Coordinates of C-alpha atoms and ligand atoms in Angstrom, one line a residue:
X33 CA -38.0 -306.1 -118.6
X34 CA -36.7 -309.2 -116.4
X35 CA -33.3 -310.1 -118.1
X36 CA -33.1 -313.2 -119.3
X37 CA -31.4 -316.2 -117.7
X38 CA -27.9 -317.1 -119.2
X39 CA -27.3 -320.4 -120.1
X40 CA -24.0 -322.6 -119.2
X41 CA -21.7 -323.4 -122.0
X42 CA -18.2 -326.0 -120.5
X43 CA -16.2 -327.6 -122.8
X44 CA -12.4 -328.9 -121.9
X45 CA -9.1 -330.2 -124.5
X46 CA -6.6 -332.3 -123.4
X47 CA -3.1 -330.7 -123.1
X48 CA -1.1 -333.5 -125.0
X49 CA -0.2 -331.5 -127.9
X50 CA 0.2 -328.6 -130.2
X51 CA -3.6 -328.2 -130.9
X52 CA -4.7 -329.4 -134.6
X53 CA -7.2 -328.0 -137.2
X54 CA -9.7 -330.6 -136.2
X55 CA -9.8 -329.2 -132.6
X56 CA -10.0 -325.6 -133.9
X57 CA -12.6 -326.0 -136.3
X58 CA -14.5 -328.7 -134.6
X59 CA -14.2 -326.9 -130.9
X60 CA -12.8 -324.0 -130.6
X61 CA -14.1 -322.2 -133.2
X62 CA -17.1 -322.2 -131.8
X63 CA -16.3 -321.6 -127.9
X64 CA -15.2 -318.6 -129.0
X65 CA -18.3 -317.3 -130.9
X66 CA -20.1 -318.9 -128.1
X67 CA -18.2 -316.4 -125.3
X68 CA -17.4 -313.5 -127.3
X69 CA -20.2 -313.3 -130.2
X70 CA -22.8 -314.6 -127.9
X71 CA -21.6 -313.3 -124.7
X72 CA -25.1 -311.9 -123.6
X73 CA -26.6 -315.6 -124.3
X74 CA -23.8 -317.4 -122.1
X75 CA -21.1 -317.8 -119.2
X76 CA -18.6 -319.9 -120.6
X77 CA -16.0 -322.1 -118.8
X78 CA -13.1 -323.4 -120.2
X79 CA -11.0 -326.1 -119.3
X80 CA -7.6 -327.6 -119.9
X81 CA -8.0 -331.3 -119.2
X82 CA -4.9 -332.4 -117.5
X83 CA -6.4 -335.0 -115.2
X84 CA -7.7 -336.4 -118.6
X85 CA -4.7 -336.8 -120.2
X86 CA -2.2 -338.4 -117.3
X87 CA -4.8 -341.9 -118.9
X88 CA -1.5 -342.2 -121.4
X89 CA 2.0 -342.0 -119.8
X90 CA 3.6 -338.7 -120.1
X91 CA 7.3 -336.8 -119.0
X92 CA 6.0 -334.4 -116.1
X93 CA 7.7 -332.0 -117.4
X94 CA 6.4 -332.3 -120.9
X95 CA 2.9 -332.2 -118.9
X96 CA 3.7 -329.4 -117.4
X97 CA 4.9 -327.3 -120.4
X98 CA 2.0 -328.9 -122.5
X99 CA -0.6 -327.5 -119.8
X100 CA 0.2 -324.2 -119.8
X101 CA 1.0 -324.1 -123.3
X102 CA -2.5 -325.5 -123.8
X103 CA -3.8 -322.8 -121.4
X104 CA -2.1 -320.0 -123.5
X105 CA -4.0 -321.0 -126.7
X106 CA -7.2 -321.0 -125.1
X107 CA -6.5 -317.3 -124.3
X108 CA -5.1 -316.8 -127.9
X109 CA -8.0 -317.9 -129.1
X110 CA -9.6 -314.3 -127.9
X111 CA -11.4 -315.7 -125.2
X112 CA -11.5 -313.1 -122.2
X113 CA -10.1 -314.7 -119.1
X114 CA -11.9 -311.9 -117.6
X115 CA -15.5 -312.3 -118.8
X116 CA -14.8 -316.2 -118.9
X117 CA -13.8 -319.1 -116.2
X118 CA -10.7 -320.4 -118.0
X119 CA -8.9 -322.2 -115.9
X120 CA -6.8 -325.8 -115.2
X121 CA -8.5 -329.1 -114.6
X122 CA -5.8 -330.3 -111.7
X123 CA -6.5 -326.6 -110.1
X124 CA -9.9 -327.5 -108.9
X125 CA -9.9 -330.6 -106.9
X126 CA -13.8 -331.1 -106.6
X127 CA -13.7 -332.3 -110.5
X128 CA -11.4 -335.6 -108.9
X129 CA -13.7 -335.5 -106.1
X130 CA -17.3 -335.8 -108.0
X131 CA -15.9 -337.9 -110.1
X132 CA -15.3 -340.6 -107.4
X133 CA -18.8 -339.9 -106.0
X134 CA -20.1 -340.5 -110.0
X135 CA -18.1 -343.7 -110.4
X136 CA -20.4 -345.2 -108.1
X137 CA -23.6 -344.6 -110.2
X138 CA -22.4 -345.5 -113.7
X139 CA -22.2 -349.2 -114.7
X140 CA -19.4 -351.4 -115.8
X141 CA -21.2 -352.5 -118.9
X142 CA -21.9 -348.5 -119.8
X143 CA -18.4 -347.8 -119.7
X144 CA -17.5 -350.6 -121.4
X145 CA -19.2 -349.6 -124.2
X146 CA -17.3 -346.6 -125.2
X147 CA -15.6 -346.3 -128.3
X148 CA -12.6 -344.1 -127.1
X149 CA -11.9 -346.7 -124.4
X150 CA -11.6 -349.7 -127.0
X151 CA -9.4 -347.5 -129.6
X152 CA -6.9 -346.7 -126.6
X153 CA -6.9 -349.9 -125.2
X154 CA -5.8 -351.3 -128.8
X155 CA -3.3 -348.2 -129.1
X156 CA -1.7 -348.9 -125.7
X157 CA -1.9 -352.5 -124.9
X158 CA 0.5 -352.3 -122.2
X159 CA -1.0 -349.6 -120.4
X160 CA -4.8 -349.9 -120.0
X161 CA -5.1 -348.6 -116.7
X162 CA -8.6 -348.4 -114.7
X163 CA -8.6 -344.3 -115.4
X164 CA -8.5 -344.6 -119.0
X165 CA -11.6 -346.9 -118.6
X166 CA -13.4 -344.6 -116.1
X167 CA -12.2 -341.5 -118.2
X168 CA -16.1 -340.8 -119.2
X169 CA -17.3 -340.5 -115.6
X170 CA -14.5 -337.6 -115.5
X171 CA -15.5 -335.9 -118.2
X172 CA -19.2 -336.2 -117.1
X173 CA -18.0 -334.7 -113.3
X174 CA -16.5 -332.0 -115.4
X175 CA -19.1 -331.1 -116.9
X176 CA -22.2 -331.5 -114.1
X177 CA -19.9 -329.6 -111.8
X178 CA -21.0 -326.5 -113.5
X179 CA -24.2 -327.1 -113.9
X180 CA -23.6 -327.1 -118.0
X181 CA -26.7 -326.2 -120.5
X182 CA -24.5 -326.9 -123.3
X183 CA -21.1 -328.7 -124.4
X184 CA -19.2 -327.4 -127.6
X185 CA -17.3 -330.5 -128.6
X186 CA -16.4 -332.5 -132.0
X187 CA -18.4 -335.5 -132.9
X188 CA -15.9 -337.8 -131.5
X189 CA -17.0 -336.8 -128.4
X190 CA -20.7 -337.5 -128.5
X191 CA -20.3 -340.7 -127.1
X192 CA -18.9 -339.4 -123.8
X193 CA -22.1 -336.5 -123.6
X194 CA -24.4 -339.8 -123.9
X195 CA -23.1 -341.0 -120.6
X196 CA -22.7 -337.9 -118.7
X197 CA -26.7 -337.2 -119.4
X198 CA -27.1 -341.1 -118.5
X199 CA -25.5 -340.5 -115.1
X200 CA -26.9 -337.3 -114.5
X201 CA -30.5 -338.6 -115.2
X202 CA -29.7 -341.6 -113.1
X203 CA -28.8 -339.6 -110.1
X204 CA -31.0 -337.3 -110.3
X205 CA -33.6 -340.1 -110.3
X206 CA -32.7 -341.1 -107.2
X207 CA -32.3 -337.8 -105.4
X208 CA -34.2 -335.7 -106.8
X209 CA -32.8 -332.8 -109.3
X210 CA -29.0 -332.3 -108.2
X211 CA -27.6 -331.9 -112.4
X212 CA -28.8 -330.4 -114.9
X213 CA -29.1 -332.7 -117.7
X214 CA -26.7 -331.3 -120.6
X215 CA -27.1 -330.9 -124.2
X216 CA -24.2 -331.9 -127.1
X217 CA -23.4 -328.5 -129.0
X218 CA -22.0 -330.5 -132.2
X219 CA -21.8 -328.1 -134.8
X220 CA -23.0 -329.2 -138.1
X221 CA -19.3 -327.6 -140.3
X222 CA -16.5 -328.8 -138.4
X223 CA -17.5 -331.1 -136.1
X224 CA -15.1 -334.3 -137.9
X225 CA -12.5 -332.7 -139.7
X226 CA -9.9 -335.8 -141.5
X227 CA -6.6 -336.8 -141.8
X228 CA -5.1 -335.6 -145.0
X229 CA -3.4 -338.2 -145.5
X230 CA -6.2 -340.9 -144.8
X231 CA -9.9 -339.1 -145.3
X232 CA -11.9 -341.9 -143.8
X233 CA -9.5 -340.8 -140.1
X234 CA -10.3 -337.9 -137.8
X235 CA -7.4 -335.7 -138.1
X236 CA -5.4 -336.4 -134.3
X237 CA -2.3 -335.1 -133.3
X238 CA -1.4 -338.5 -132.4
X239 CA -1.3 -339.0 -135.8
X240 CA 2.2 -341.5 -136.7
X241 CA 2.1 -339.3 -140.1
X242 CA 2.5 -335.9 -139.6
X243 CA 1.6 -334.9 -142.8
X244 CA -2.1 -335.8 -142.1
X245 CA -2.8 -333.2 -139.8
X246 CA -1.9 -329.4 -139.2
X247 CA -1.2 -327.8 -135.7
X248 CA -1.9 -324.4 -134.9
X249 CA 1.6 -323.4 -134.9
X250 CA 2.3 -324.8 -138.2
X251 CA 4.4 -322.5 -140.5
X252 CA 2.3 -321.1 -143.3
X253 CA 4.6 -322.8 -145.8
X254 CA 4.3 -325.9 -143.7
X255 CA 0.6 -325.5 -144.0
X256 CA 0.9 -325.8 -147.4
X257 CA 3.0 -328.1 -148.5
X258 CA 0.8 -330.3 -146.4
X259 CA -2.5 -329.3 -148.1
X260 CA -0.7 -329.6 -151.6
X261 CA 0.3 -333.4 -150.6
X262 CA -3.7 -334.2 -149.3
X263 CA -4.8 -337.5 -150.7
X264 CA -7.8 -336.3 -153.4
X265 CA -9.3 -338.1 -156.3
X266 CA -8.6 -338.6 -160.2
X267 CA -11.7 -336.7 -160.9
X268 CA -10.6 -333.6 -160.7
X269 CA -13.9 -332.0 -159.8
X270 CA -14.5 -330.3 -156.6
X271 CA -18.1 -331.0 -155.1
X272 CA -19.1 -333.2 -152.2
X273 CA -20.2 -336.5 -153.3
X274 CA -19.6 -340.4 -152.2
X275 CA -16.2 -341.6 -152.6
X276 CA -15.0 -338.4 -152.3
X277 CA -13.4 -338.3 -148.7
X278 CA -10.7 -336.2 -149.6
X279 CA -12.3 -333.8 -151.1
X280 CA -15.2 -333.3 -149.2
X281 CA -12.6 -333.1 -145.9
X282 CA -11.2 -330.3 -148.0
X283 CA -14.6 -328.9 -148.8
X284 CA -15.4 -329.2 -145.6
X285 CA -12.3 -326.9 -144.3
X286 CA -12.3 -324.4 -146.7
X287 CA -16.0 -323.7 -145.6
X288 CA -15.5 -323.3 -142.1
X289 CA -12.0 -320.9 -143.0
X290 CA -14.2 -318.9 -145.4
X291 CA -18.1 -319.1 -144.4
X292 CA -18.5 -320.2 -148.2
X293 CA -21.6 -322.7 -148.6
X294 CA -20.4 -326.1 -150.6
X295 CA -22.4 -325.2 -153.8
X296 CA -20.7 -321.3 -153.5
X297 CA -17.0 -323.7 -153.4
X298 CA -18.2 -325.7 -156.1
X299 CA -19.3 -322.6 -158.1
X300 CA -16.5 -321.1 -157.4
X301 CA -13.8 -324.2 -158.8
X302 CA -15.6 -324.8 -161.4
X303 CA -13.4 -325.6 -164.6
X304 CA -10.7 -325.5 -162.2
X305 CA -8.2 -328.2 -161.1
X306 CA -7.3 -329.2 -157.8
X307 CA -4.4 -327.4 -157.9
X308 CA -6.2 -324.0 -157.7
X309 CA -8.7 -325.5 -154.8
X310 CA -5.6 -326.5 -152.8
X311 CA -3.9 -323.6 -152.9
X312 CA -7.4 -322.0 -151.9
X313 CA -7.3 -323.9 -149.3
X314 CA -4.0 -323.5 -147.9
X315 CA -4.6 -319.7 -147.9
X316 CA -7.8 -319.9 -145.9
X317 CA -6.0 -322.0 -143.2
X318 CA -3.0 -319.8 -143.2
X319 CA -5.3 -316.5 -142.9
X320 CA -7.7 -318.2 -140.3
X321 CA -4.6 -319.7 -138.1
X322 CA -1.9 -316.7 -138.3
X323 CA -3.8 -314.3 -135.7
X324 CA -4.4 -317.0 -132.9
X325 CA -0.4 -318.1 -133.5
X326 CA 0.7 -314.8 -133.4
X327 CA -1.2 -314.3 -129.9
X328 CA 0.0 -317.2 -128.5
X329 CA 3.5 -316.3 -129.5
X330 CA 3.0 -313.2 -127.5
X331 CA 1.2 -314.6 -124.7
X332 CA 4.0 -317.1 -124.3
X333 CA 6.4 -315.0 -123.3
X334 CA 4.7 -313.5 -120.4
X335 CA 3.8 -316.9 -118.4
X336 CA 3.6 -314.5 -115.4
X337 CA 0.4 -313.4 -116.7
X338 CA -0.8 -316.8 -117.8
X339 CA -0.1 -317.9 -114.1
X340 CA -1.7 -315.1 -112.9
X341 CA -5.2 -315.9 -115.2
X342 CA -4.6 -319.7 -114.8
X343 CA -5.0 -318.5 -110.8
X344 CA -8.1 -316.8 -110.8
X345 CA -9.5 -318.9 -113.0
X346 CA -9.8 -320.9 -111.3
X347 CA -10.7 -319.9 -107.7
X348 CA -13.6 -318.9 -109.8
X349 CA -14.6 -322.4 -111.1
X350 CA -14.0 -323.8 -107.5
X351 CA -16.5 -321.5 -106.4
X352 CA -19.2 -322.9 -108.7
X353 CA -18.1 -326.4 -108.5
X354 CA -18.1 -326.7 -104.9
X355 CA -21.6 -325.7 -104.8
X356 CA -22.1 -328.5 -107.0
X357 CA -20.0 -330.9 -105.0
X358 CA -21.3 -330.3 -101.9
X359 CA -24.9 -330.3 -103.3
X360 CA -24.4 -333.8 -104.5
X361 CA -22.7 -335.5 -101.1
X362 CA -25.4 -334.1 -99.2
X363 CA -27.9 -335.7 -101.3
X364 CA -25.7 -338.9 -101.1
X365 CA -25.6 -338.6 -97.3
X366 CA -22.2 -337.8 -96.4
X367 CA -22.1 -336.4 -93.3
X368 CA -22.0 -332.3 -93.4
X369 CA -19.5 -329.9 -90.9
X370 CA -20.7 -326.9 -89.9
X371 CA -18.3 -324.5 -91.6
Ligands
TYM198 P1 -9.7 -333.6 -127.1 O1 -8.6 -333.0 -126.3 O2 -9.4 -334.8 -127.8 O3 -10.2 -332.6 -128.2 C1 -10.7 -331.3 -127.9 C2 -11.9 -330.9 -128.8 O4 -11.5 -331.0 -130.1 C3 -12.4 -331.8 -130.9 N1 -11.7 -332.5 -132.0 C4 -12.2 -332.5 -133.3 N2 -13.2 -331.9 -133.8 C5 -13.3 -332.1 -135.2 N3 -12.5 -332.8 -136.0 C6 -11.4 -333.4 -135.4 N4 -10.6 -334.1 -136.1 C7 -11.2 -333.2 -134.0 N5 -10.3 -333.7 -133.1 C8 -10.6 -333.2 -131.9 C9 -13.0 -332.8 -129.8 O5 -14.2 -333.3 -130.2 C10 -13.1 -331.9 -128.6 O6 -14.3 -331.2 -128.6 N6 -12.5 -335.8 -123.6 C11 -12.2 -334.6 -124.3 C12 -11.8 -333.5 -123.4 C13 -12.7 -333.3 -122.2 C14 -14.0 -332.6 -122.3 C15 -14.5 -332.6 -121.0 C16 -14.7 -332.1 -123.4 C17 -12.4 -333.5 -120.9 N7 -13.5 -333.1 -120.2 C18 -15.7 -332.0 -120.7 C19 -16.0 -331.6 -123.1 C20 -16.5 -331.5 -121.7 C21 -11.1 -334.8 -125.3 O7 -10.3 -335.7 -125.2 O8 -11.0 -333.8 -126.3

């Protein structure tokens, strides 16, 4: 029997912070089902985005530590360096180089448009650099590079995977097929988990308030003491309904930490106060959190090894990418060496 064809999953985080609940339950929860459950379905590459992130001024240093701390998690997460192309953005210079080439075929007015850019440009006034505003046509040269079927991401980022198909189609129009045109993965649990502190938020790490969101290396009591304090409601029911941001954020939580449906959760609190469902939830979270902390405690302290993955990985993505790259500038009509 012919073996089937795998498909392309790429999806990338930014390295400008401890990791929060939101990106593990919207992201990479599911990259890893995606490259360990599903491993005879797809070749997964992962991606610490550090080109991304340099958009907001940072301490090199902290950079630094923040990439490979980044990096470490992703391996923490169980995702086999081996079987999987996990590797550093900055590593693999054709992502800087496609983007350039991509700049050129998506229009001011389209990148105008986007959301993230208008948020950021309000959060940093003094700082709204030309990268922050061409940050889309990055991501989208991250992800055409590989020739990606699919993109695991939150919701927040569905905004960005509208572009990169715009551009790819656009090109492609032009030139004939060069990318393949990508599809969102936005899983339907997960995909906008809130602040705790303000519901109607996406839970960010760079949150003012850190009691509104939980990083992955929260302690368990830290964990919570910060679910205890989430903002509710004075109905003291729990089920989803309107109005009911808090819990439904909560809901929403302790179904992707347990695999519970929202009638089981609502079966199951029944009579109950929200005392008893926080304390619910703060035991999911811990449970579901304390093996990929207690991996990445380990894995920190051999950075040898991390180097050593963060290496391979990516002479592995350059591999595929400069295909890509050089795919595209011959289309373009940049002149080819023999070599
Ligand atoms: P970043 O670093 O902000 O977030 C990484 C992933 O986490 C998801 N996420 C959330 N999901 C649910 N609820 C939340 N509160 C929450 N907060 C974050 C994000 O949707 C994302 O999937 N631009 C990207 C990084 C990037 C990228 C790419 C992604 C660069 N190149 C190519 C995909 C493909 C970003 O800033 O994600």
């Amino acid at each position: 029997m012919e073996q089937e064809k795998k498909q392309i999953v790429l999806s990338a985080v930014q390295p400008t912070g401890t990791p929060t609940l939101g990106n593990y339950l919207g992201a990479f929860k599911n990259w890893k089902i995606m490259a360990n459950d599903m491993a005879d379905k797809y070749d997964c590459f992962y991606a610490v985005a550090d080109l991304h992130s340099i958009t907001v001024r940072l301490n090199p240093a902290d950079l630094r530590r923040q990439t490979l701390e980044m990096y470490a998690f992703l391996l923490a997460l169980g995702i086999d360096p081996e079987k999987n192309v996990v590797f550093i953005q900055s590593h693999v210079p054709q992502h800087a180089q496609l983007a350039w080439i991509l700049n050129c075929y998506t229009q001011f007015g389209e990148a105008s448009r986007m959301t993230q850019f208008k948020d950021k440009s309000e959060k940093h006034p003094e700082n709204v650099n030309v990268g922050l505003f061409s940050y889309p046509v990055l991501m989208a040269a991250d992800i055409l590079l590989y020739q990606a079927d699919f993109v695991p991401v939150g919701d927040d980022q569905k905004q960005h995977l509208e572009i990169t198909r715009d551009i790819a189609e656009r090109f492609n129009g032009i030139y004939g097929d060069t990318f393949k045109v990508p599809a969102p993965f936005i899983h339907k649990s997960g995909a906008r988990i809130m602040s705790l502190q303000d519901p109607t938020k996406k839970m960010s790490k760079s949150d003012t308030n850190p009691k509104g969101f939980i990083t992955l290396l929260d302690d368990d009591s830290v964990i919570m003491k910060k679910i205890k304090s989430a903002v509710t409601d004075s109905e003291a029911k729990v089920y989803r309904g309107e109005g009911k941001d808090g819990i439904n954020n909560l809901m929403e939580i302790y179904s992707c930490c347990t695999g519970k449906s929202f009638d089981d959760i609502t079966a199951e609190f029944e009579g109950k106060g929200y005392g008893d469902f926080k304390t619910a939830v703060g035991e999911a979270v811990i449970a579901e959190l304390r093996p990929v902390k207690e991996e990445y405690n380990r894995l920190m302290s051999d950075k040898a090894y991390l180097m050593k993955c963060a290496a391979e990985g990516a002479e592995k993505a350059e591999y595929f990418a400069s295909r890509t790259l050089r795919k595209a500038m011959k289309k373009v009509g940049f002149l080819q060496l023999d070599r």
